[in-house]
Short mmCIF file of C-alpha atoms and ligand atoms in Angstrom, two decimals:
data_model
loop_
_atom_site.label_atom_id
_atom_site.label_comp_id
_atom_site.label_asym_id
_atom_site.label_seq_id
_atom_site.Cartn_x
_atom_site.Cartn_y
_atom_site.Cartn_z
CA UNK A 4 92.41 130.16 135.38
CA UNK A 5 95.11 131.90 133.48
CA UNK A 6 97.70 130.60 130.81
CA UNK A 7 99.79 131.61 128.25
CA UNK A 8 98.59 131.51 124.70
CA UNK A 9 100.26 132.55 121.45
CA UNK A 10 98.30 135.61 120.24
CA UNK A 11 98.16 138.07 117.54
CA UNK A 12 97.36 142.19 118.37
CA UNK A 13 94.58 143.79 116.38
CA UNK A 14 92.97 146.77 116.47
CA UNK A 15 89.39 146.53 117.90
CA UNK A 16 87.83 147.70 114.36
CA UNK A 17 89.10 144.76 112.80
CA UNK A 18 88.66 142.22 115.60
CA UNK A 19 85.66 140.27 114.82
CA UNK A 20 86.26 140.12 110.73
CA UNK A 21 90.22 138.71 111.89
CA UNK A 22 88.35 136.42 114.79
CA UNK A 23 85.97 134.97 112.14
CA UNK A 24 88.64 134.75 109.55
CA UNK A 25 90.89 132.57 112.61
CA UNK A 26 88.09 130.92 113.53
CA UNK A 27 86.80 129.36 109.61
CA UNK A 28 90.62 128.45 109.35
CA UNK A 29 90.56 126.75 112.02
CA UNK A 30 93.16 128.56 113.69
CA UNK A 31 91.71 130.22 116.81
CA UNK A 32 92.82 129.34 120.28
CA UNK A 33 89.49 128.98 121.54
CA UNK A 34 90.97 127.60 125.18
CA UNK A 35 91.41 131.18 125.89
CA UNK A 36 89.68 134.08 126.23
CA UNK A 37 90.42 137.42 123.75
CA UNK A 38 91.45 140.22 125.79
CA UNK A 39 91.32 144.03 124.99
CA UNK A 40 94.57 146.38 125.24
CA UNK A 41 93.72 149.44 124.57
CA UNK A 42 92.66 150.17 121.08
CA UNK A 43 93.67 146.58 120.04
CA UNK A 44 92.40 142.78 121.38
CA UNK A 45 95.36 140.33 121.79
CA UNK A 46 93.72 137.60 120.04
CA UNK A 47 95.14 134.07 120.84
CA UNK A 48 96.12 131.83 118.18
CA UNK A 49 97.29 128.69 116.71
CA UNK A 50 99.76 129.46 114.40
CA UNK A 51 102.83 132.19 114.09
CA UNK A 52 101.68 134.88 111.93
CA UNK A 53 98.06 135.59 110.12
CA UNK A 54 97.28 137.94 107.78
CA UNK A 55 100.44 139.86 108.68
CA UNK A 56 100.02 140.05 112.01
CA UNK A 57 103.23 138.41 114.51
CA UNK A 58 102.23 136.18 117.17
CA UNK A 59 103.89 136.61 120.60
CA UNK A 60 102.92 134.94 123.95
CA UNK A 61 100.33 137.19 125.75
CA UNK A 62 98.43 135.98 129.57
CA UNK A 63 94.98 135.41 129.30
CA UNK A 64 92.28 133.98 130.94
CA UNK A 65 90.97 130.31 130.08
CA UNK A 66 87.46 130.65 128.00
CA UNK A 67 84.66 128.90 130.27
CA UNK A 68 83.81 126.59 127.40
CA UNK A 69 87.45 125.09 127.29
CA UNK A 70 87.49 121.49 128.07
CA UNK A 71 89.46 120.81 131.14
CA UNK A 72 92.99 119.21 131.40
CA UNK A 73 92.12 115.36 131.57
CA UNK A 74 94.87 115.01 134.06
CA UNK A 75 93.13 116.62 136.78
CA UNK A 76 90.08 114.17 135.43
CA UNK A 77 92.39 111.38 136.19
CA UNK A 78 93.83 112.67 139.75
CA UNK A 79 97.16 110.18 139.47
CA UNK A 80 99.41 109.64 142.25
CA UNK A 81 102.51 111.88 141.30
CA UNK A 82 104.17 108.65 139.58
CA UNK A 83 102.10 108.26 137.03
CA UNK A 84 100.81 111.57 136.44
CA UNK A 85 104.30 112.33 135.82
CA UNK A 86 104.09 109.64 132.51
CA UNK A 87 100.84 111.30 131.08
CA UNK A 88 101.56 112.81 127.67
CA UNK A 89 100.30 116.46 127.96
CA UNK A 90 99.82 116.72 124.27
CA UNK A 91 98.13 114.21 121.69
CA UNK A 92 96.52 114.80 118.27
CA UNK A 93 92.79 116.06 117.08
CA UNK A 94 91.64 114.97 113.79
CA UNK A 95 88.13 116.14 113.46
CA UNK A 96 86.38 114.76 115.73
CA UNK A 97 89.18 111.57 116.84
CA UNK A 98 91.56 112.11 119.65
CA UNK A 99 94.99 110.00 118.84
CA UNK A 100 97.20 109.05 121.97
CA UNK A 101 100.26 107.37 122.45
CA UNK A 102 100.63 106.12 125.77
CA UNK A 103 104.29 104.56 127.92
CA UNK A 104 104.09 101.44 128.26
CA UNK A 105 103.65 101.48 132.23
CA UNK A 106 100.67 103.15 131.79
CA UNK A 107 98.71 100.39 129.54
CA UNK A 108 96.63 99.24 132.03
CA UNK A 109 94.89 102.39 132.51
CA UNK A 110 94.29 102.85 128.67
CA UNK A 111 90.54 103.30 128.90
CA UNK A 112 90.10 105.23 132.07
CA UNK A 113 93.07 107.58 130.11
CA UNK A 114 90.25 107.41 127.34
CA UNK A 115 87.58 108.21 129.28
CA UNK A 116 89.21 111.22 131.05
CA UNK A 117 89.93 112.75 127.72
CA UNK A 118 86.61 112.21 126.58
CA UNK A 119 85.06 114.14 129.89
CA UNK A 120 87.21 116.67 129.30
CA UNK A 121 86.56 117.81 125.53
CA UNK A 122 83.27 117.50 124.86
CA UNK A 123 83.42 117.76 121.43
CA UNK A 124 85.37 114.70 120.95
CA UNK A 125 83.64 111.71 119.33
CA UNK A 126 86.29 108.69 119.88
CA UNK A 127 90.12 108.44 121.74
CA UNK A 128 92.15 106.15 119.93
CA UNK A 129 95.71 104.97 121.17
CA UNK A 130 98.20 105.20 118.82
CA UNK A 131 101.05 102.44 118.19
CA UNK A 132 103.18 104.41 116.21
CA UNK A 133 103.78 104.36 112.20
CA UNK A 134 103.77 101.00 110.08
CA UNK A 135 104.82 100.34 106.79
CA UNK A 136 105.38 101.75 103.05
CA UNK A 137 101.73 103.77 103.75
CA UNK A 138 103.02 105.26 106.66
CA UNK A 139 99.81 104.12 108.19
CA UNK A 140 98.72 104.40 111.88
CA UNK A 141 98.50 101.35 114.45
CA UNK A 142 94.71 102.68 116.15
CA UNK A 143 93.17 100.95 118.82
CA UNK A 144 89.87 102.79 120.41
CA UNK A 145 90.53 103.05 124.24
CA UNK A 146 87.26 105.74 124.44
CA UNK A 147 84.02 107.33 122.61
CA UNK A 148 82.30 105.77 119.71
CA UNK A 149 82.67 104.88 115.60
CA UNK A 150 85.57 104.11 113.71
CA UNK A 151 88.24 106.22 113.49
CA UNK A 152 87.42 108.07 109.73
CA UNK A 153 86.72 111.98 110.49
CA UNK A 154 86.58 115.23 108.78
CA UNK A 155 89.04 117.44 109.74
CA UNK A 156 88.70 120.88 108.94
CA UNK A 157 92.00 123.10 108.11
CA UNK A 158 92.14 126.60 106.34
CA UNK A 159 88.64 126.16 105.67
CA UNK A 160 88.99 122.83 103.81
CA UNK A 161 86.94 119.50 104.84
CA UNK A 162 89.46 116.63 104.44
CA UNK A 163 87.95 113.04 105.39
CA UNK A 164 90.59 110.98 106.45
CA UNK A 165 91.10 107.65 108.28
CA UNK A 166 93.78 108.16 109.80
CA UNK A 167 94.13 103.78 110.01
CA UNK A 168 94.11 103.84 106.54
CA UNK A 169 96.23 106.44 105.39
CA UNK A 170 98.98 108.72 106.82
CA UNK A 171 97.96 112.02 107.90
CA UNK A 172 98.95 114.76 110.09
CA UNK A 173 97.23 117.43 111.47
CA UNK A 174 100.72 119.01 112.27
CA UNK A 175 101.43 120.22 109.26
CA UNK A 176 98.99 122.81 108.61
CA UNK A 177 101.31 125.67 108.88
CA UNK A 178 103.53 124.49 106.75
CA UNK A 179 100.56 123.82 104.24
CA UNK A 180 99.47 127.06 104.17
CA UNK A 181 103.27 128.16 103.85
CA UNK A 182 103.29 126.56 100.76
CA UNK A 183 99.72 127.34 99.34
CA UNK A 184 101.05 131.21 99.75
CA UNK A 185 103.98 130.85 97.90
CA UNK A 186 102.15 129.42 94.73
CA UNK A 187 102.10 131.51 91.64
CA UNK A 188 98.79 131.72 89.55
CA UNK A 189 99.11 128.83 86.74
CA UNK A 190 101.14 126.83 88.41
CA UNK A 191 101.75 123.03 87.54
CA UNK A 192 102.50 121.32 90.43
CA UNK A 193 102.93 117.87 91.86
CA UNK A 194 102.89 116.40 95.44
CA UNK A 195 104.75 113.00 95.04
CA UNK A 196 103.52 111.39 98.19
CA UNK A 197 99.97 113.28 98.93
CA UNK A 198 97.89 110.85 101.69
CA UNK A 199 94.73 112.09 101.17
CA UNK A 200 95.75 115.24 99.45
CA UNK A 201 96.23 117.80 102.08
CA UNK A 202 98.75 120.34 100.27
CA UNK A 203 96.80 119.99 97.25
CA UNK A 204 93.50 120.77 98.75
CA UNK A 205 95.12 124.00 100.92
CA UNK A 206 96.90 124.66 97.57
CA UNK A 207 93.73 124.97 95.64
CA UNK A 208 91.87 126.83 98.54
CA UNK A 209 94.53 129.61 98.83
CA UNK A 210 95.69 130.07 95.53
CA UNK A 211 95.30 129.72 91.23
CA UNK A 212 97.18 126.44 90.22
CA UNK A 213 96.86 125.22 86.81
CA UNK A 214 96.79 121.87 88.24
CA UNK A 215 98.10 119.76 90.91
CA UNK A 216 99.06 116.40 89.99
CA UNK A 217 98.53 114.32 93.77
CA UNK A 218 100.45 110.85 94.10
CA UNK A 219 100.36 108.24 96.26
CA UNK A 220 101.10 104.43 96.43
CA UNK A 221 98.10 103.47 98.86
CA UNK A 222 94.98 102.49 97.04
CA UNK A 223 93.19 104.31 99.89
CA UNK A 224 94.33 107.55 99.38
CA UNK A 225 93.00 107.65 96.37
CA UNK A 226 89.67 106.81 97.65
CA UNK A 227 89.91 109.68 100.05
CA UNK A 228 91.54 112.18 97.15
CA UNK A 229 88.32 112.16 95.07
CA UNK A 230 86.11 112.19 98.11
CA UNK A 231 87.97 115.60 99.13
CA UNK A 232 88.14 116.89 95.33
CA UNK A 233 84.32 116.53 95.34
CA UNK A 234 83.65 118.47 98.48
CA UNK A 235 85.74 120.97 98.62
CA UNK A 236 84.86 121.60 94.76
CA UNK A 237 88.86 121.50 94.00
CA UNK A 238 88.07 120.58 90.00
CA UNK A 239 92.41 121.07 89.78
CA UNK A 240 93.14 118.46 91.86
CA UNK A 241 94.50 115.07 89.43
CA UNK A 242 95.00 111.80 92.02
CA UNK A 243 96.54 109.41 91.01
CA UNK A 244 97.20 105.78 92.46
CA UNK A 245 101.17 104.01 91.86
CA UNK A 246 104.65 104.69 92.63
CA UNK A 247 105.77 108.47 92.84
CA UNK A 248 109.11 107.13 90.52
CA UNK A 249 107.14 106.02 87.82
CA UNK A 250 104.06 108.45 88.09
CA UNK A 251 106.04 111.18 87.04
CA UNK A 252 107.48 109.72 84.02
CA UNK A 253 103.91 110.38 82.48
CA UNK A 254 103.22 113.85 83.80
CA UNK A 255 104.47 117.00 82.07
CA UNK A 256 106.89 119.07 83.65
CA UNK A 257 106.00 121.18 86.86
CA UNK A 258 106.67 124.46 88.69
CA UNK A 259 106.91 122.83 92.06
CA UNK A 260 107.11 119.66 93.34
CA UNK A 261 106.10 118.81 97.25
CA UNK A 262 107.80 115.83 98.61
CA UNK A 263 106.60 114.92 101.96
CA UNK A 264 108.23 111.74 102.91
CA UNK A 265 109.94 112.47 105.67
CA UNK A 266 112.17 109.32 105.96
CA UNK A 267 113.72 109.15 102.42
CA UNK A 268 112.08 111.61 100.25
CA UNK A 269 116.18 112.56 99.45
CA UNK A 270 116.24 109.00 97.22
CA UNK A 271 113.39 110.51 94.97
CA UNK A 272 114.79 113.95 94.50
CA UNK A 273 116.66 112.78 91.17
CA UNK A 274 112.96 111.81 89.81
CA UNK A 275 112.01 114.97 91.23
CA UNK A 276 114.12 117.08 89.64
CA UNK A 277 113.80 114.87 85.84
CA UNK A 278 110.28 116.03 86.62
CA UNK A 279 110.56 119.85 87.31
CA UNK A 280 111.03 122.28 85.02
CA UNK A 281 114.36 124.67 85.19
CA UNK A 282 113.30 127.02 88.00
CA UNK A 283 111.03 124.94 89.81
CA UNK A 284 110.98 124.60 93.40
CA UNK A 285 111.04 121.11 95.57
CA UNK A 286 109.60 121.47 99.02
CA UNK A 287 111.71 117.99 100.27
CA UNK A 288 110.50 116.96 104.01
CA UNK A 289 113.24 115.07 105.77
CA UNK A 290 113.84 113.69 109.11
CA UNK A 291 117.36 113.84 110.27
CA UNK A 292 119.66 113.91 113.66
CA UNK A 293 119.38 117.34 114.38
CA UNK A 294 123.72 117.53 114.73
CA UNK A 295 123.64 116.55 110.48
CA UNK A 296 121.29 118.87 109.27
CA UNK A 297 123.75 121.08 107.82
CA UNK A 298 126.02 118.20 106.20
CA UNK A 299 123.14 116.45 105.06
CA UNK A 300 122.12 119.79 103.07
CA UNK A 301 125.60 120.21 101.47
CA UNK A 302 126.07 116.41 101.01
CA UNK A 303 122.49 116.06 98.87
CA UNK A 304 123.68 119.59 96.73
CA UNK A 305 126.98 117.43 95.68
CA UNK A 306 125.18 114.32 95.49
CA UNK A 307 122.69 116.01 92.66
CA UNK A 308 125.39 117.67 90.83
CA UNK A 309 127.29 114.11 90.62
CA UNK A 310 123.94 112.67 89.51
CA UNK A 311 123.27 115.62 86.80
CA UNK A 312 121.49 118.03 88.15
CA UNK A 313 122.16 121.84 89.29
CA UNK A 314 120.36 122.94 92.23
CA UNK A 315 120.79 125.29 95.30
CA UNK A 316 118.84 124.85 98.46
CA UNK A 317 117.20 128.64 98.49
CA UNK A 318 115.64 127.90 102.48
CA UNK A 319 115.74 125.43 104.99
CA UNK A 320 113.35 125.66 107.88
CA UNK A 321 113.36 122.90 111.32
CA UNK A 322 109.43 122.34 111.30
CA UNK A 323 108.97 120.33 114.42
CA UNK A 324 110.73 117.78 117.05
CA UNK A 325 110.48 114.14 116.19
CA UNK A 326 112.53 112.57 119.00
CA UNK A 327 115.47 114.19 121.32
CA UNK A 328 117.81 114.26 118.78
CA UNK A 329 116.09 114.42 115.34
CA UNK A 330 113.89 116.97 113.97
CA UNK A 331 111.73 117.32 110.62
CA UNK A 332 113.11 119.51 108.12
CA UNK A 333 111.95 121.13 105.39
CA UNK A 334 114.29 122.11 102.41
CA UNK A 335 113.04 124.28 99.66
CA UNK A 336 115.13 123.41 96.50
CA UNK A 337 115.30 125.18 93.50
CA UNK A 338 116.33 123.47 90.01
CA UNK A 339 119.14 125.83 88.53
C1 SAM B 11 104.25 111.04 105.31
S1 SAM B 11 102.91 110.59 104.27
C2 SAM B 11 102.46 112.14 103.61
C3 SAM B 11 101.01 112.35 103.47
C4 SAM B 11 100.55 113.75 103.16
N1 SAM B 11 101.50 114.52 102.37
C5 SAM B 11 100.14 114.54 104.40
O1 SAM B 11 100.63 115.66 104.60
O2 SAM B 11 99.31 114.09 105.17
C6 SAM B 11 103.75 109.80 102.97
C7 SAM B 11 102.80 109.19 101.93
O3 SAM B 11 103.63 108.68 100.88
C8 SAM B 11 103.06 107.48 100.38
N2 SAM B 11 104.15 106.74 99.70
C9 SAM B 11 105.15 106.01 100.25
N3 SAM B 11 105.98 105.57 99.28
C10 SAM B 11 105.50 106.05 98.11
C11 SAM B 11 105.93 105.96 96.76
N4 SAM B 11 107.02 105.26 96.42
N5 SAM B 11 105.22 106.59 95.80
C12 SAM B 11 104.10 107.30 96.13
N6 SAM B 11 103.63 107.41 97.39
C13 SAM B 11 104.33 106.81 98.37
C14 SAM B 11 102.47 106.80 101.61
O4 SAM B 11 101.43 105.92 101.25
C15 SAM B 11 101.97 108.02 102.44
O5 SAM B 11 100.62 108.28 102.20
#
């Protein structure tokens, strides 16, 4: 079986150091099968770029490992097979589904399928949506075994998460690793609303922060924070438990600030920005109506300056789909 897979061109000399590199990031597509060309392997991949090298989509053959689709497990009439979701998320070991409504009463065999068709997977949980201040996950286990707390690996890093306790998503690493790389040694830094510390973690993996202050308002983040600090040996990482408002207050200035909140991290960019140092760059994640990006951009710029504050937006990058008419941006904003 043949599909189409994002992958990277390498010469042969360098293909297994670049394979094992993908691999202990995490970021080999190990559905498919590498395929020579020439003097090079077209490598297939997970993300857009590594190391340098472009990603463009490349035919290959499907690796006789790969778990199957579970749709052809399931064998649907058209009707519903037509309602399946063809993707769903993998933290560690946990499968998370959300599934239409008509198709509820097949939940476990759904479960099941998915389980028969990865291996690897532990437990399928179906997903409700997003609840609350935390952000937190509505789980219910449809398939497999154990509770829903895994360790997902990303760029190398172990991060044990639960993902019914805390917010976390395994989306993002791209744009984690974005970030690491643009990190200057000595950097003080601050994520205002860090889960279970994610961008810190990558941060300290990838590059030389001073320190990296990580906030969050849900008592079980913390938790989490100084389990991760402890195994991945990240001695820079500072969490701290309380309101992102009033936790900066007490911290001295930073060099960048991350600001994942994704629904109204915009009404904590004044804190923010009392927070940063001249300079500094925000990385402000924002979900908006894909037809207001640009006002919203040139609306918070005039909103800041009325509040105090110079700053110019220095990139602004649409990091994935959230619904058919909203996407989640990311704007990198610079304190002038
Ligand atoms: C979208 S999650 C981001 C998690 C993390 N950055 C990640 O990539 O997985 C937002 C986090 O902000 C936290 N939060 C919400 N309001 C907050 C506040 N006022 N101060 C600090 N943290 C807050 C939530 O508990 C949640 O963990």
């Amino acid at each position: 079986m043949k599909g189409v897979p994002r992958c990277i061109r390498v010469p042969k000399r360098d293909g297994e150091d670049v394979r094992r590199r993908l691999a202990d990031s995490e970021l080999l597509d190990a559905k498919y099968k590498i395929s020579r060309d020439g003097e090079h392997l077209n490598i297939p991949v997970l993300c857009d770029s590594f190391e340098g090298y472009e990603a463009f989509d490349s035919p290959a053959d499907m690796s006789e490992s790969h778990s199957k689709d579970y749709k052809e497990i399931l064998d649907f009439p058209d009707r519903l097979n037509e309602e399946l979701p063809s993707s769903y998320d993998m933290i560690g070991d946990v499968a998370i589904i959300k599934i239409p409504d008509m198709l509820m009463p097949y939940k476990e065999r759904i479960g099941e399928a998915m389980m028969e068709a990865t291996p690897s997977l532990r437990t399928v949980m179906m997903d409700s949506g997003v609840k609350g201040e935390f952000r937190v996950r509505e789980l219910e286990k449809i398939a497999g075994t154990g509770t829903s707390e895994t360790v997902h690996k990303e760029f190398g890093v172990r991060i044990t998460v639960d993902p019914s306790l805390v917010y976390f998503n395994p989306r993002l690493a791209t744009e984690r690793a974005r970030v690491a790389l643009s990190v200057k040694d000595g950097e003080r830094i601050i994520d205002m609303f860090a889960g279970v510390a994610p961008f810190p973690l990558v941060i300290s993996k990838l590059a030389h922060p001073e320190v990296i202050y990580a906030v969050d308002l849900n008592p079980d983040a913390e938790r989490f924070m100084k389990i991760n600090i402890e195994n991945n040996h990240a001695k820079n990482i500072v969490p701290i438990t309380g309101d992102a408002r009033e936790a900066v207050k007490r911290l001295p200035k930073a060099d960048r600030i991350i600001m994942n909140l994704p629904q109204s991290s915009d009404a904590f960019l004044d804190s923010a920005l009392e927070a940063a140092n001249k300079g500094a760059v925000i990385h402000m994640h924002r979900v908006l109506e894909r037809a207001e990006a640009d006002v919203f951009a040139s609306d918070l710029v005039e909103r800041m300056r009325s509040a105090g504050y110079d700053i110019h937006i220095a990139r602004t990058s649409e990091l994935k789909t959230y619904s058919p008419t909203m996407s989640v941006y990311v704007f990198d904003i610079v304190k002038d």
